[in-house]
């Protein structure tokens, strides 16, 4: 297993995730901005957007929201264990964090969240044309 995946978060990474989750509106804005830039480059886009919709759903339990917002904050934060601009491996750490978060809260991500994700991704794709 890669050292990047096993290695615990640094203090700077944890501080950045905490700050991002405190500013939910800013996190939403940074999420959509980054997603528009990288959507075609990452294979886990639909899962990421479904997790986003679960995290902002008022019916989602607080514990689940915190886990998902932490993973989303890691995705959008500029400090990264593996730089996102590296081909093929740049998003490996983001995928690992997201996969771990989704595994913890999978039952909370509903078909409604996934349908919204597919709809939003269609709109993002149309906007790129």
PDB file of C-alpha atoms in Angstrom, residues 4-117:
ATOM      1  CA  UNK A   4       0.578   8.431   1.003  1.00  0.00           C
ATOM      2  CA  UNK A   5      -2.589   6.497   1.774  1.00  0.00           C
ATOM      3  CA  UNK A   6      -1.354   5.049   5.085  1.00  0.00           C
ATOM      4  CA  UNK A   7       0.344   8.200   6.366  1.00  0.00           C
ATOM      5  CA  UNK A   8      -1.829  10.250   8.763  1.00  0.00           C
ATOM      6  CA  UNK A   9      -2.869  13.770   7.851  1.00  0.00           C
ATOM      7  CA  UNK A  10      -0.434  16.531   8.748  1.00  0.00           C
ATOM      8  CA  UNK A  11      -1.433  19.290  11.162  1.00  0.00           C
ATOM      9  CA  UNK A  12      -1.702  21.706   8.206  1.00  0.00           C
ATOM     10  CA  UNK A  13      -4.019  19.309   6.351  1.00  0.00           C
ATOM     11  CA  UNK A  14      -6.229  18.828   9.418  1.00  0.00           C
ATOM     12  CA  UNK A  15      -6.355  22.588  10.067  1.00  0.00           C
ATOM     13  CA  UNK A  16      -7.310  23.218   6.419  1.00  0.00           C
ATOM     14  CA  UNK A  17     -10.099  20.612   6.567  1.00  0.00           C
ATOM     15  CA  UNK A  18     -11.441  22.042   9.845  1.00  0.00           C
ATOM     16  CA  UNK A  19     -11.425  25.562   8.401  1.00  0.00           C
ATOM     17  CA  UNK A  20     -13.133  24.397   5.222  1.00  0.00           C
ATOM     18  CA  UNK A  21     -15.917  22.622   7.102  1.00  0.00           C
ATOM     19  CA  UNK A  22     -16.578  25.721   9.236  1.00  0.00           C
ATOM     20  CA  UNK A  23     -17.123  27.769   6.064  1.00  0.00           C
ATOM     21  CA  UNK A  24     -19.718  25.575   4.344  1.00  0.00           C
ATOM     22  CA  UNK A  25     -20.684  28.198   1.733  1.00  0.00           C
ATOM     23  CA  UNK A  26     -17.042  28.776   0.812  1.00  0.00           C
ATOM     24  CA  UNK A  27     -16.518  25.019   0.659  1.00  0.00           C
ATOM     25  CA  UNK A  28     -19.479  24.658  -1.721  1.00  0.00           C
ATOM     26  CA  UNK A  29     -18.103  27.401  -3.979  1.00  0.00           C
ATOM     27  CA  UNK A  30     -14.585  25.905  -4.033  1.00  0.00           C
ATOM     28  CA  UNK A  31     -16.034  22.425  -4.611  1.00  0.00           C
ATOM     29  CA  UNK A  32     -17.964  23.426  -7.736  1.00  0.00           C
ATOM     30  CA  UNK A  33     -15.076  25.544  -9.063  1.00  0.00           C
ATOM     31  CA  UNK A  34     -12.599  22.690  -8.715  1.00  0.00           C
ATOM     32  CA  UNK A  35     -15.064  20.121 -10.014  1.00  0.00           C
ATOM     33  CA  UNK A  36     -15.596  22.132 -13.221  1.00  0.00           C
ATOM     34  CA  UNK A  37     -11.817  22.164 -13.743  1.00  0.00           C
ATOM     35  CA  UNK A  38     -11.165  18.477 -13.107  1.00  0.00           C
ATOM     36  CA  UNK A  39     -14.420  16.557 -13.722  1.00  0.00           C
ATOM     37  CA  UNK A  40     -13.161  14.884 -16.898  1.00  0.00           C
ATOM     38  CA  UNK A  41      -9.875  13.866 -15.266  1.00  0.00           C
ATOM     39  CA  UNK A  42     -11.119  11.855 -12.298  1.00  0.00           C
ATOM     40  CA  UNK A  43     -12.940   8.509 -12.404  1.00  0.00           C
ATOM     41  CA  UNK A  44     -14.800   9.029  -9.117  1.00  0.00           C
ATOM     42  CA  UNK A  45     -16.676  12.199 -10.099  1.00  0.00           C
ATOM     43  CA  UNK A  46     -20.201  10.823  -9.657  1.00  0.00           C
ATOM     44  CA  UNK A  47     -19.393   9.423  -6.209  1.00  0.00           C
ATOM     45  CA  UNK A  48     -17.842  12.735  -5.208  1.00  0.00           C
ATOM     46  CA  UNK A  49     -20.881  14.755  -6.291  1.00  0.00           C
ATOM     47  CA  UNK A  50     -23.298  12.269  -4.666  1.00  0.00           C
ATOM     48  CA  UNK A  51     -21.278  12.599  -1.447  1.00  0.00           C
ATOM     49  CA  UNK A  52     -21.544  16.396  -1.766  1.00  0.00           C
ATOM     50  CA  UNK A  53     -25.330  16.226  -2.095  1.00  0.00           C
ATOM     51  CA  UNK A  54     -25.529  13.890   0.891  1.00  0.00           C
ATOM     52  CA  UNK A  55     -23.360  16.272   2.935  1.00  0.00           C
ATOM     53  CA  UNK A  56     -25.605  19.275   2.227  1.00  0.00           C
ATOM     54  CA  UNK A  57     -28.885  17.389   2.637  1.00  0.00           C
ATOM     55  CA  UNK A  58     -30.641  18.649   5.792  1.00  0.00           C
ATOM     56  CA  UNK A  59     -31.892  15.084   6.469  1.00  0.00           C
ATOM     57  CA  UNK A  60     -28.340  13.743   6.694  1.00  0.00           C
ATOM     58  CA  UNK A  61     -27.136  13.054  10.264  1.00  0.00           C
ATOM     59  CA  UNK A  62     -24.472  15.439  11.596  1.00  0.00           C
ATOM     60  CA  UNK A  63     -21.827  12.711  11.953  1.00  0.00           C
ATOM     61  CA  UNK A  64     -22.244  11.720   8.292  1.00  0.00           C
ATOM     62  CA  UNK A  65     -22.091  15.364   7.189  1.00  0.00           C
ATOM     63  CA  UNK A  66     -18.853  15.891   9.111  1.00  0.00           C
ATOM     64  CA  UNK A  67     -17.202  12.836   7.556  1.00  0.00           C
ATOM     65  CA  UNK A  68     -18.248  13.797   4.029  1.00  0.00           C
ATOM     66  CA  UNK A  69     -17.442  17.496   4.420  1.00  0.00           C
ATOM     67  CA  UNK A  70     -13.975  16.516   5.659  1.00  0.00           C
ATOM     68  CA  UNK A  71     -13.415  14.394   2.540  1.00  0.00           C
ATOM     69  CA  UNK A  72     -14.751  17.157   0.289  1.00  0.00           C
ATOM     70  CA  UNK A  73     -12.567  19.712   2.060  1.00  0.00           C
ATOM     71  CA  UNK A  74      -9.555  17.483   1.391  1.00  0.00           C
ATOM     72  CA  UNK A  75     -10.538  17.355  -2.282  1.00  0.00           C
ATOM     73  CA  UNK A  76     -10.695  21.154  -2.605  1.00  0.00           C
ATOM     74  CA  UNK A  77      -7.839  22.218  -0.344  1.00  0.00           C
ATOM     75  CA  UNK A  78      -4.725  23.512  -2.091  1.00  0.00           C
ATOM     76  CA  UNK A  79      -2.332  21.554   0.147  1.00  0.00           C
ATOM     77  CA  UNK A  80      -2.302  17.986  -1.027  1.00  0.00           C
ATOM     78  CA  UNK A  81      -0.295  14.877  -0.241  1.00  0.00           C
ATOM     79  CA  UNK A  82       0.001  14.202  -3.975  1.00  0.00           C
ATOM     80  CA  UNK A  83      -0.261  17.191  -6.304  1.00  0.00           C
ATOM     81  CA  UNK A  84      -3.434  17.005  -8.395  1.00  0.00           C
ATOM     82  CA  UNK A  85      -1.665  18.160 -11.543  1.00  0.00           C
ATOM     83  CA  UNK A  86       0.371  14.927 -11.763  1.00  0.00           C
ATOM     84  CA  UNK A  87      -1.069  12.706 -14.500  1.00  0.00           C
ATOM     85  CA  UNK A  88      -2.791   9.501 -13.339  1.00  0.00           C
ATOM     86  CA  UNK A  89      -1.658   9.620  -9.699  1.00  0.00           C
ATOM     87  CA  UNK A  90      -2.548  13.211  -8.839  1.00  0.00           C
ATOM     88  CA  UNK A  91      -5.999  12.372  -7.543  1.00  0.00           C
ATOM     89  CA  UNK A  92      -5.112   9.024  -5.936  1.00  0.00           C
ATOM     90  CA  UNK A  93      -5.022  10.514  -2.438  1.00  0.00           C
ATOM     91  CA  UNK A  94      -8.322  12.344  -3.002  1.00  0.00           C
ATOM     92  CA  UNK A  95      -9.891   9.086  -4.204  1.00  0.00           C
ATOM     93  CA  UNK A  96      -8.565   7.214  -1.156  1.00  0.00           C
ATOM     94  CA  UNK A  97      -9.929   9.800   1.291  1.00  0.00           C
ATOM     95  CA  UNK A  98     -13.286   9.878  -0.493  1.00  0.00           C
ATOM     96  CA  UNK A  99     -13.485   6.072  -0.656  1.00  0.00           C
ATOM     97  CA  UNK A 100     -12.762   5.822   3.073  1.00  0.00           C
ATOM     98  CA  UNK A 101     -15.435   8.419   3.849  1.00  0.00           C
ATOM     99  CA  UNK A 102     -18.035   6.807   1.596  1.00  0.00           C
ATOM    100  CA  UNK A 103     -17.318   3.383   3.084  1.00  0.00           C
ATOM    101  CA  UNK A 104     -18.093   4.802   6.528  1.00  0.00           C
ATOM    102  CA  UNK A 105     -21.397   6.404   5.476  1.00  0.00           C
ATOM    103  CA  UNK A 106     -22.497   4.471   2.366  1.00  0.00           C
ATOM    104  CA  UNK A 107     -25.995   3.792   3.678  1.00  0.00           C
ATOM    105  CA  UNK A 108     -26.624   7.553   3.971  1.00  0.00           C
ATOM    106  CA  UNK A 109     -25.896   8.277   0.296  1.00  0.00           C
ATOM    107  CA  UNK A 110     -29.279   7.693  -1.308  1.00  0.00           C
ATOM    108  CA  UNK A 111     -30.387   7.121  -4.883  1.00  0.00           C
ATOM    109  CA  UNK A 112     -31.771  10.680  -4.742  1.00  0.00           C
ATOM    110  CA  UNK A 113     -28.247  12.007  -4.046  1.00  0.00           C
ATOM    111  CA  UNK A 114     -26.870   9.924  -6.931  1.00  0.00           C
ATOM    112  CA  UNK A 115     -29.617  11.116  -9.305  1.00  0.00           C
ATOM    113  CA  UNK A 116     -28.854  14.748  -8.406  1.00  0.00           C
ATOM    114  CA  UNK A 117     -25.174  14.019  -9.018  1.00  0.00           C
TER     115      UNK A 117
END
